[in-house]
Short mmCIF file of C-alpha atoms and ligand atoms in Angstrom, two decimals:
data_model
loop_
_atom_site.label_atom_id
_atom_site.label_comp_id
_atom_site.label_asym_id
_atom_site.label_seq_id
_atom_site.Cartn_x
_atom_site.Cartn_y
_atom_site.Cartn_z
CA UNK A 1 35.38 72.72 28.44
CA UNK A 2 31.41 72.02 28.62
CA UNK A 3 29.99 72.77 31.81
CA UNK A 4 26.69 71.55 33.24
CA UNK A 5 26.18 73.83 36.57
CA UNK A 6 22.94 72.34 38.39
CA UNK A 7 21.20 74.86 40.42
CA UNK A 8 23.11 77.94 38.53
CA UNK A 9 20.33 80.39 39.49
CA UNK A 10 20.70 80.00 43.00
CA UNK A 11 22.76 82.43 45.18
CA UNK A 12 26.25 80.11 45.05
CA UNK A 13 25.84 78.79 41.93
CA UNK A 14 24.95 82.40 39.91
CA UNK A 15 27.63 83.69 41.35
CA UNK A 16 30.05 80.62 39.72
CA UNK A 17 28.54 80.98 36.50
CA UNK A 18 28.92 85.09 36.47
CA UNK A 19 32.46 84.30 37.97
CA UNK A 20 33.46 81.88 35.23
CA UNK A 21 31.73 83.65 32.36
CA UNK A 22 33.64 86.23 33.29
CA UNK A 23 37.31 84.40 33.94
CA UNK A 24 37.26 81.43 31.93
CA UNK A 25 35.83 82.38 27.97
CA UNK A 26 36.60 79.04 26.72
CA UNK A 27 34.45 77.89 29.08
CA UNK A 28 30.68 76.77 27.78
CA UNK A 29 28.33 77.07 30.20
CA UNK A 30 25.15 75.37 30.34
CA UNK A 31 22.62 76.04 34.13
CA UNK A 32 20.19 73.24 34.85
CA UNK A 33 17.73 74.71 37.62
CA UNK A 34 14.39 74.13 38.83
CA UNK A 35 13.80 77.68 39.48
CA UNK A 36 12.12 77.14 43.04
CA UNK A 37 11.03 80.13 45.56
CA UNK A 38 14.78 80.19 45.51
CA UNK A 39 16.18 80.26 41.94
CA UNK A 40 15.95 83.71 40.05
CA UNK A 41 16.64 83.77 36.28
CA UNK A 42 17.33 87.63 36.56
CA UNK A 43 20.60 86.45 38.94
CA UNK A 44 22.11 85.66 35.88
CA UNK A 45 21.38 88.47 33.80
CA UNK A 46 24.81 89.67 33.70
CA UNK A 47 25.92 86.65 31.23
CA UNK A 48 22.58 85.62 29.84
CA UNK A 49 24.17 85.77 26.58
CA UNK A 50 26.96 84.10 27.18
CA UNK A 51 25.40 80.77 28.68
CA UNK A 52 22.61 78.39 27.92
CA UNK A 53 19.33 78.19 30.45
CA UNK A 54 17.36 74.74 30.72
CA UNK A 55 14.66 74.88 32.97
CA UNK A 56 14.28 71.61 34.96
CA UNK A 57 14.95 69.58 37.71
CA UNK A 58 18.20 67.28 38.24
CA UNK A 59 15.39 64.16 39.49
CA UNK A 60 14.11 64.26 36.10
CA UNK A 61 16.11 61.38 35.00
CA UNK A 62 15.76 61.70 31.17
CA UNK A 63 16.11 65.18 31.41
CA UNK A 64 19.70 64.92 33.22
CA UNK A 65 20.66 62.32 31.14
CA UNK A 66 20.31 64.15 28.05
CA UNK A 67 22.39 67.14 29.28
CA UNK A 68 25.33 65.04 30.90
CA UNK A 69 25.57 63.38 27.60
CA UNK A 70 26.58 66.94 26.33
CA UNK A 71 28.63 68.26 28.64
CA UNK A 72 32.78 67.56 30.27
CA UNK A 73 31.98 67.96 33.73
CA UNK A 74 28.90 68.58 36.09
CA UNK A 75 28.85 71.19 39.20
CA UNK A 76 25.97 70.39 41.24
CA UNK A 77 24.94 73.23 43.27
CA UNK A 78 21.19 72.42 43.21
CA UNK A 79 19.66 71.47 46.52
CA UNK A 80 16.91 72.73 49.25
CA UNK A 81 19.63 75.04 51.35
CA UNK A 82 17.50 76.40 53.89
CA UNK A 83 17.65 74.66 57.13
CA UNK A 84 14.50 76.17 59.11
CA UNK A 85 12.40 74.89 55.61
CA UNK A 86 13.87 71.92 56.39
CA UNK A 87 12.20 71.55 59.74
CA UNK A 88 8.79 73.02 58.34
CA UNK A 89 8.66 70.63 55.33
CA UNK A 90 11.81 67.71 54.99
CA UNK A 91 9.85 65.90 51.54
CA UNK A 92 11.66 68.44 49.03
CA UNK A 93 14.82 67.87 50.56
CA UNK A 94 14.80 64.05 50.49
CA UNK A 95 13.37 64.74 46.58
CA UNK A 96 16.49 66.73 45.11
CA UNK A 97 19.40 66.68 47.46
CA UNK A 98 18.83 62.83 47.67
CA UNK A 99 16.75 61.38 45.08
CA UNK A 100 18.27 64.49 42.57
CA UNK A 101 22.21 63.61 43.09
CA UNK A 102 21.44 60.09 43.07
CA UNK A 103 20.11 60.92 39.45
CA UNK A 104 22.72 62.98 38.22
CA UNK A 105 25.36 60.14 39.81
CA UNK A 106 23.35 57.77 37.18
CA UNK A 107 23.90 59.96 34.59
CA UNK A 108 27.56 60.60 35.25
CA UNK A 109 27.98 57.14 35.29
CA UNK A 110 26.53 56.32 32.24
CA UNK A 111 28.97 58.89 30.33
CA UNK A 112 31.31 58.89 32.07
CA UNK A 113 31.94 62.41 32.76
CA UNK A 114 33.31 64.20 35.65
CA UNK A 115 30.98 65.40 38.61
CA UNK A 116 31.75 68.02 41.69
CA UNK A 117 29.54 67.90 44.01
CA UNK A 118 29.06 71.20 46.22
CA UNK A 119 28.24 70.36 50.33
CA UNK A 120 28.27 71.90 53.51
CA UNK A 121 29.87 71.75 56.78
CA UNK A 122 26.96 70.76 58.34
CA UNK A 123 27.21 67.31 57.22
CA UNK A 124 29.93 67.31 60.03
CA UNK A 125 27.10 68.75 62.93
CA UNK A 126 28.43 71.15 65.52
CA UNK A 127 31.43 71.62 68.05
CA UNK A 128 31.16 73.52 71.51
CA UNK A 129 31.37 77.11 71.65
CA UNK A 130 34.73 76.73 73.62
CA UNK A 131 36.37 73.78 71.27
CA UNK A 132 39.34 74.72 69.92
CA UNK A 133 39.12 72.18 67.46
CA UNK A 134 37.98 72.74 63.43
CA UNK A 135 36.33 69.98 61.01
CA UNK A 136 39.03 68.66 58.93
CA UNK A 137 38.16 66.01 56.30
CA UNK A 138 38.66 63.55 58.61
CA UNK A 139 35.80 64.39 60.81
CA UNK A 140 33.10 62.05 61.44
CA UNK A 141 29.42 62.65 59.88
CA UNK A 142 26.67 63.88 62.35
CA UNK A 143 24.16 66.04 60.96
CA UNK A 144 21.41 67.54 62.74
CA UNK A 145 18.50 68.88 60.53
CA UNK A 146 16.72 66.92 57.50
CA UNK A 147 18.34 69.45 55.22
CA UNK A 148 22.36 68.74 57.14
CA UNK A 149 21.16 64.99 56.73
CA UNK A 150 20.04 65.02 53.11
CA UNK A 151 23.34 66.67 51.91
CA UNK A 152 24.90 63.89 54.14
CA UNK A 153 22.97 61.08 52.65
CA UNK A 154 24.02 62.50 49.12
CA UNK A 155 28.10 63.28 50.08
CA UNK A 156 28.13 59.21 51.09
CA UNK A 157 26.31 58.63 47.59
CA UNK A 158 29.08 60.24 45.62
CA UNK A 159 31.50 58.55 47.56
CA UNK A 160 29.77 55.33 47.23
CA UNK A 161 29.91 55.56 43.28
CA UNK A 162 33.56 56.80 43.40
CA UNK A 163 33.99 53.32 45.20
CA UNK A 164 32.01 50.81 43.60
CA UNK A 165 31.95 52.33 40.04
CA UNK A 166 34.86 54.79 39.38
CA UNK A 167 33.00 57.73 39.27
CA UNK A 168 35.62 60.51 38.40
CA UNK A 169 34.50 62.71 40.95
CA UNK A 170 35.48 65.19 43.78
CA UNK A 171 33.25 66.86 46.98
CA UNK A 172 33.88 69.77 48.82
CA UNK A 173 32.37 71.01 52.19
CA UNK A 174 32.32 74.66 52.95
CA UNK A 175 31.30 76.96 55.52
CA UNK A 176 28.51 79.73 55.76
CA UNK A 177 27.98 82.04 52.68
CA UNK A 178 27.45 85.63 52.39
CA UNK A 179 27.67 87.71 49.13
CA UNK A 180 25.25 89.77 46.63
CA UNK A 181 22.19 87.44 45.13
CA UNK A 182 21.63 85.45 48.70
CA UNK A 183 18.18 85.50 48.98
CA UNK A 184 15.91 86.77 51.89
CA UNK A 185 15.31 84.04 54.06
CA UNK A 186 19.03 84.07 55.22
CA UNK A 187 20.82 85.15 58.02
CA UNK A 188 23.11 87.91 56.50
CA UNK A 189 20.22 88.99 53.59
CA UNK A 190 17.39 89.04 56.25
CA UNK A 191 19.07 91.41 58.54
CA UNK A 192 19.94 93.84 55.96
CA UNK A 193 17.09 93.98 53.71
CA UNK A 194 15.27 94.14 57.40
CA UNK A 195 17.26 97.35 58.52
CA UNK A 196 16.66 98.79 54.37
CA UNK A 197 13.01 98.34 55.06
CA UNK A 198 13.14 99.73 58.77
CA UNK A 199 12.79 96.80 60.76
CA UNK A 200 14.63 95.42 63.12
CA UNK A 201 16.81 92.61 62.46
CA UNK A 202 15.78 88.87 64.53
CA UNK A 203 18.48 86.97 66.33
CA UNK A 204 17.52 83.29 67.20
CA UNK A 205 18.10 82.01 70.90
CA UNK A 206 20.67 84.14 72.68
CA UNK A 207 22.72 85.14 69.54
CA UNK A 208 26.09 83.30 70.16
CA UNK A 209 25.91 80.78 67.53
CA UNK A 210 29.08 81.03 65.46
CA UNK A 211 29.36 80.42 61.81
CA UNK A 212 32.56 80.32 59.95
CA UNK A 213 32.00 83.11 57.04
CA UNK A 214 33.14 83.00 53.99
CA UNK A 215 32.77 85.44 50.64
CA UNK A 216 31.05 83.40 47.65
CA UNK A 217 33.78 84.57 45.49
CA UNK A 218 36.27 83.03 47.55
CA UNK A 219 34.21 79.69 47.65
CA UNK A 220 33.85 79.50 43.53
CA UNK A 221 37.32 80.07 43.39
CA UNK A 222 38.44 77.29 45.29
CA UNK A 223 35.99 75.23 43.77
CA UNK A 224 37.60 76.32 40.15
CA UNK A 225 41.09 75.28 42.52
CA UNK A 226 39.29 72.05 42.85
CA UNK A 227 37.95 71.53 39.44
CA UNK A 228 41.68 72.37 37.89
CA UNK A 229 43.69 70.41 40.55
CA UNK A 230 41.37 68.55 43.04
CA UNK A 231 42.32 64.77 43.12
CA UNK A 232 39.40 62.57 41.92
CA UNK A 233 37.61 60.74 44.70
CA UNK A 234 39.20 63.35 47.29
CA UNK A 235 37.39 65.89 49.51
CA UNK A 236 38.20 69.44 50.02
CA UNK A 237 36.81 71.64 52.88
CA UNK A 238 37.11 75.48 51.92
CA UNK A 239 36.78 77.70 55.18
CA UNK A 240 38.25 81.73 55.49
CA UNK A 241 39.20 81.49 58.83
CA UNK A 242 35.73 83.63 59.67
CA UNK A 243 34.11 82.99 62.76
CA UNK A 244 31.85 85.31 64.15
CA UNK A 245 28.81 84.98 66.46
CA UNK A 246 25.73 85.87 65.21
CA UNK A 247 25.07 89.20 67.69
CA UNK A 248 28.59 90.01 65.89
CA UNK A 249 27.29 89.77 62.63
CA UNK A 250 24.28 91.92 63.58
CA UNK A 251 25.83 94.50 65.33
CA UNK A 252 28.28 94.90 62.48
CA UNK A 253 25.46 95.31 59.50
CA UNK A 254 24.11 97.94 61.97
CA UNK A 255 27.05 99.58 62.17
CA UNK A 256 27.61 99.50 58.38
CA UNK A 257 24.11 100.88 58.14
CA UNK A 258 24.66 103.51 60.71
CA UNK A 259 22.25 101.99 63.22
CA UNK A 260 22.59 101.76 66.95
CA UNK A 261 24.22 98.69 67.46
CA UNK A 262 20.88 97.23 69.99
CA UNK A 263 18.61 97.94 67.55
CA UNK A 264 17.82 93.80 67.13
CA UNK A 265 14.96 91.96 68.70
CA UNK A 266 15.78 88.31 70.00
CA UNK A 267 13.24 85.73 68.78
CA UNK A 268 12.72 82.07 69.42
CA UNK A 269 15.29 79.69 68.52
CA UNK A 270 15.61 77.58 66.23
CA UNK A 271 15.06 73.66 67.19
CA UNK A 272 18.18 71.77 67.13
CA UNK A 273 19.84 74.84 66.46
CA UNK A 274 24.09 74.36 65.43
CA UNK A 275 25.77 75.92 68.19
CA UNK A 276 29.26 76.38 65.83
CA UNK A 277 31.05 75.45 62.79
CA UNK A 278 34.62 75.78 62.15
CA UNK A 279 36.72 75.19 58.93
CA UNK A 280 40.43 73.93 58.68
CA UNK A 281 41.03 74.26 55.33
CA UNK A 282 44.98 73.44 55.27
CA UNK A 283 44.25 70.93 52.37
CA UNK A 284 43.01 73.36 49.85
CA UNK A 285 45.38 75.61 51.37
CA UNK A 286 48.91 73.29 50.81
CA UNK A 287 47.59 71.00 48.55
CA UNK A 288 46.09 73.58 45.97
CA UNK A 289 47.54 76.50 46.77
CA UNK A 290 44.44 78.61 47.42
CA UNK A 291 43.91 81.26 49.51
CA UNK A 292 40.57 83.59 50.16
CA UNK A 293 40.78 87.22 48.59
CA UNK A 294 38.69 88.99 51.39
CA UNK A 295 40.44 89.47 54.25
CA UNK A 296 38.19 90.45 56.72
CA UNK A 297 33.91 89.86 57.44
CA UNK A 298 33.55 93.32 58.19
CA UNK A 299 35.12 95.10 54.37
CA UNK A 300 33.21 91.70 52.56
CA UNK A 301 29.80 92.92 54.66
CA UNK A 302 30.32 96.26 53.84
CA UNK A 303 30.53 95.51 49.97
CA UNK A 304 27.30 92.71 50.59
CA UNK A 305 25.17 95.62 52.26
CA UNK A 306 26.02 98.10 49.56
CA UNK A 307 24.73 95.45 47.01
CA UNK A 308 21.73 95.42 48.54
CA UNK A 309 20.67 98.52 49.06
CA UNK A 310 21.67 99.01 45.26
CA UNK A 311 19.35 96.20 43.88
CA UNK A 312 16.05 96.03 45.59
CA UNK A 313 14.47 94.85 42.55
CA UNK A 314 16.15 91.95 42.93
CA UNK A 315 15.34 91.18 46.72
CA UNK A 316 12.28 92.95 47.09
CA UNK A 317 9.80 90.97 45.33
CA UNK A 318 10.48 87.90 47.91
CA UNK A 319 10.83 90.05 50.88
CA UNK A 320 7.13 90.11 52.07
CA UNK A 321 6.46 86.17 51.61
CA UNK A 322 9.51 85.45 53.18
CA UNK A 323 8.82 87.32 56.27
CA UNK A 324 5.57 86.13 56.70
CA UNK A 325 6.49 82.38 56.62
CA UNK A 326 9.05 83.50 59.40
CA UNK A 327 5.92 85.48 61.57
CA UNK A 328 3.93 81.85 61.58
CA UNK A 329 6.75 80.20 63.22
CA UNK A 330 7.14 83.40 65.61
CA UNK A 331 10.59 84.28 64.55
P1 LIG B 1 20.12 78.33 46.97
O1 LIG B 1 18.94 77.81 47.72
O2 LIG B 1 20.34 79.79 46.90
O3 LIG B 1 20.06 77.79 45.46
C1 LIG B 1 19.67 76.49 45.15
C2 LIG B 1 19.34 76.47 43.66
O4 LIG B 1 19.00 75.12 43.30
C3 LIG B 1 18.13 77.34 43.27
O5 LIG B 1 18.40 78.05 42.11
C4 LIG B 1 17.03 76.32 43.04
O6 LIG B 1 16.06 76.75 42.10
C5 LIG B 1 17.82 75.14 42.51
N1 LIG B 1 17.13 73.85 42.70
C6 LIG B 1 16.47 73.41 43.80
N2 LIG B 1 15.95 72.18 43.57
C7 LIG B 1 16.34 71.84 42.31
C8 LIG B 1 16.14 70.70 41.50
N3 LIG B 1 15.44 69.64 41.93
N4 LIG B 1 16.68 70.68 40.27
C9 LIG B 1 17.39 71.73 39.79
N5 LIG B 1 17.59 72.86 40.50
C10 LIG B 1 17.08 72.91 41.76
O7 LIG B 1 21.37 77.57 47.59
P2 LIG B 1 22.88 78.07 47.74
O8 LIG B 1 23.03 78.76 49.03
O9 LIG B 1 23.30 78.72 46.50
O10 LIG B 1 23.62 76.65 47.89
C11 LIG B 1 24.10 75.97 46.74
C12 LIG B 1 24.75 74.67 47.17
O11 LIG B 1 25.83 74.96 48.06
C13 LIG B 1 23.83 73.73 47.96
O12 LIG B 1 24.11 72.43 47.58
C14 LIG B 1 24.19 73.97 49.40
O13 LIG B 1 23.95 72.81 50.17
C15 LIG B 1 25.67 74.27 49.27
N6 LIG B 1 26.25 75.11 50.32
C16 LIG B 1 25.68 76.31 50.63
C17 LIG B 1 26.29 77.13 51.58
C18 LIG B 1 25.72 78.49 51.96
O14 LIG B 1 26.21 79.11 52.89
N7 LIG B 1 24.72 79.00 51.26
C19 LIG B 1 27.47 76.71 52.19
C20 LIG B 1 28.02 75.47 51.85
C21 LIG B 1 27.40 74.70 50.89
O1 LIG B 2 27.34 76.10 57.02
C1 LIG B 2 26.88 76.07 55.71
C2 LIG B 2 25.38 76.28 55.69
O2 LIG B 2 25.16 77.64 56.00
C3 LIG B 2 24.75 75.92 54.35
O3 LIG B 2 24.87 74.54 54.16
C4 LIG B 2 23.27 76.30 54.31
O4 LIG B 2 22.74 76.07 53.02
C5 LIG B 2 23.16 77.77 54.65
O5 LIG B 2 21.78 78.13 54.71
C6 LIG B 2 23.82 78.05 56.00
O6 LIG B 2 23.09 77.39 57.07
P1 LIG B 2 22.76 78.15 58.45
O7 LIG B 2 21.61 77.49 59.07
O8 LIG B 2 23.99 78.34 59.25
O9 LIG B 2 22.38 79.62 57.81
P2 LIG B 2 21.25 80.67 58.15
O10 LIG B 2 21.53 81.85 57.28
O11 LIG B 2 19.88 80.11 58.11
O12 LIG B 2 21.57 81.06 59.66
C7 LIG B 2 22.86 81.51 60.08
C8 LIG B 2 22.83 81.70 61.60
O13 LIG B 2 21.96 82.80 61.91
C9 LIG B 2 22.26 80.52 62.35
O14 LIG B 2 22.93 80.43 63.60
C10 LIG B 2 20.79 80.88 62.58
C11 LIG B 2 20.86 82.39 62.76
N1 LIG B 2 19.69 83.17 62.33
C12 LIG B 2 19.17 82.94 61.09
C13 LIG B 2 18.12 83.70 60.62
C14 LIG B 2 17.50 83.45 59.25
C15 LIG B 2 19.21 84.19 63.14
O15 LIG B 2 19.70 84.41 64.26
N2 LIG B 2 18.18 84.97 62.67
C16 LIG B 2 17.59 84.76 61.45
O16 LIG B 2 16.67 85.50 61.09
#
């Protein structure tokens, strides 16, 4: 099996690659990644050997063509993730999570290959604080931010060339992220590196956002659940069954890192800020049999925050630009 993983030096995507390097030998593994502010070569240092690197961007048409041509199946991971760049500057997010997967589709096309495409729950927008409904696959698009509405624009792409052309391909939708190799500007990372560095960690608004957490491991293996038994032109939606506020979240990396549990400043919101996400994932559950591995937020933080504090080479050298970008929009 050939593998083209788009955006492998990114947080979700290094994490697949080390996780199928390590789990899947007769697996070839090639990473396509622009190596933006947040792609880091040195994320996949563990299996440099073991894969192939091309440095490049999945709009380059030629480019993507090429490396489709040589590959079984494409995991596109690449995209502008960060919702509050989104709001600053929308243009790179139109260029590779629209123009980019309309590209790669192309490409696919042409050789007929098969094509995951990796999305988000926030295609889906938010539900009340108090709804005691999930998303399901069923749920209506309604995206709020430029980068929810470019990975929305570029879900109903792949499904349009499932439709009109065949395309042998599958999307899945998951919840928030947290693991080792996330970089700075994220909730989770921010906070800890934050407390590491002795600085208090920033809570938009009032703090009782809720996200829906979920381990990366357990997300790359239900996407390898997806890749073995997904039906083509079918969505999955991987959740853990992890919602937590955000003042939650905080107050448990505090904890972790032996903090008092106020020691948080609240900053200015975020506009159009999510209020919650929520995850049924009963299809990947029945339908593919898979199940997450970490149990709980609090033993997966406690491993994330050890990670951290054992590899500040890694975050370190992004940790003062990042914060500054955040002090010119006061948060
Ligand atoms: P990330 O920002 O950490 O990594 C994105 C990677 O894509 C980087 O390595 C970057 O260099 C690369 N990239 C950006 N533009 C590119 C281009 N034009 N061509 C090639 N490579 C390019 O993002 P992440 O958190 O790892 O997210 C990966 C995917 O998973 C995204 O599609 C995101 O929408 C989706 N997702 C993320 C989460 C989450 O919680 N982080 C949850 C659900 C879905
Ligand atoms: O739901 C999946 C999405 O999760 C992915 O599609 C995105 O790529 C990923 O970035 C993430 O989006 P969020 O906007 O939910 O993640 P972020 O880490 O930016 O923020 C998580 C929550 O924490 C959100 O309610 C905003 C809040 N927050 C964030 C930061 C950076 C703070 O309170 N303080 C902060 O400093």
């Amino acid at each position: 099996m050939r593998l083209l993983v788009t955006g492998g030096a990114g947080f979700i995507g290094s994490n697949f690659v080390q996780q199928t390097v390590r789990e899947r030998p007769d697996h070839q593994v090639t990473v396509l990644d622009a190596l933006t502010y947040a792609g880091n070569r040195s994320s996949l240092d563990p299996v440099a050997d073991a894969i192939e690197f091309v440095h490049g961007s999945i709009a380059d048409a030629e480019l993507v063509d090429r490396l489709v041509g040589e590959c079984d199946v494409v995991v596109n991971f690449a995209a502008e993730s960060h919702n509050d760049n989104s709001l600053a500057e929308p243009e790179p997010f139109l260029q590779t999570n629209l123009v980019g997967t309309y590209r790669l589709l192309e490409a696919v096309r042409h050789h007929s290959v098969r094509m995951h495409h990796v999305s988000t729950d926030e295609v889906f927008g938010d539900l009340e604080l108090d709804d005691p409904k999930k998303f399901t696959e069923d749920t209506p698009y309604r995206p709020s931010s430029p980068y929810s509405s470019t990975k929305a624009g570029a879900d109903l792409l792949v499904r349009a060339w499932v439709r009109s052309f065949g395309l042998a391909a599958t999307i899945s939708n998951c919840s928030n992220n947290y693991g080792p190799y996330q970089h700075v500007e994220k909730f989770i990372p921010r906070q800890v590196t934050n407390v590491l560095s002795g600085v208090k960690p920033k809570v938009y608004g009032t703090g009782a956002n809720v996200r829906d957490w979920i381990h990366v491991d357990d997300h790359n293996r239900a996407l390898h659940a997806v890749l073995d038994r997904g039906r083509l032109g079918e969505t999955y939606l991987i959740g853990a069954d992890g919602e937590a506020d955000n003042l939650t979240v905080v107050r448990t990396i505090l904890r972790v890192l032996g903090k008092p549990e106020d020691w948080f400043d609240f900053v200015s919101d975020r506009p159009g800020h999510d209020l919650r996400y929520a995850i049924d994932a009963g299809k990947l559950r029945t339908e593919l049999g898979w199940t997450p591995e970490f149990a709980d937020l609090e033993s997966g933080l406690a491993s994330t925050v050890q990670w951290y504090a054992d590899h500040r080479e890694w975050w370190e050298p992004a940790k003062h630009a990042t914060e500054a970008a955040y002090s010119e929009l006061g948060r």
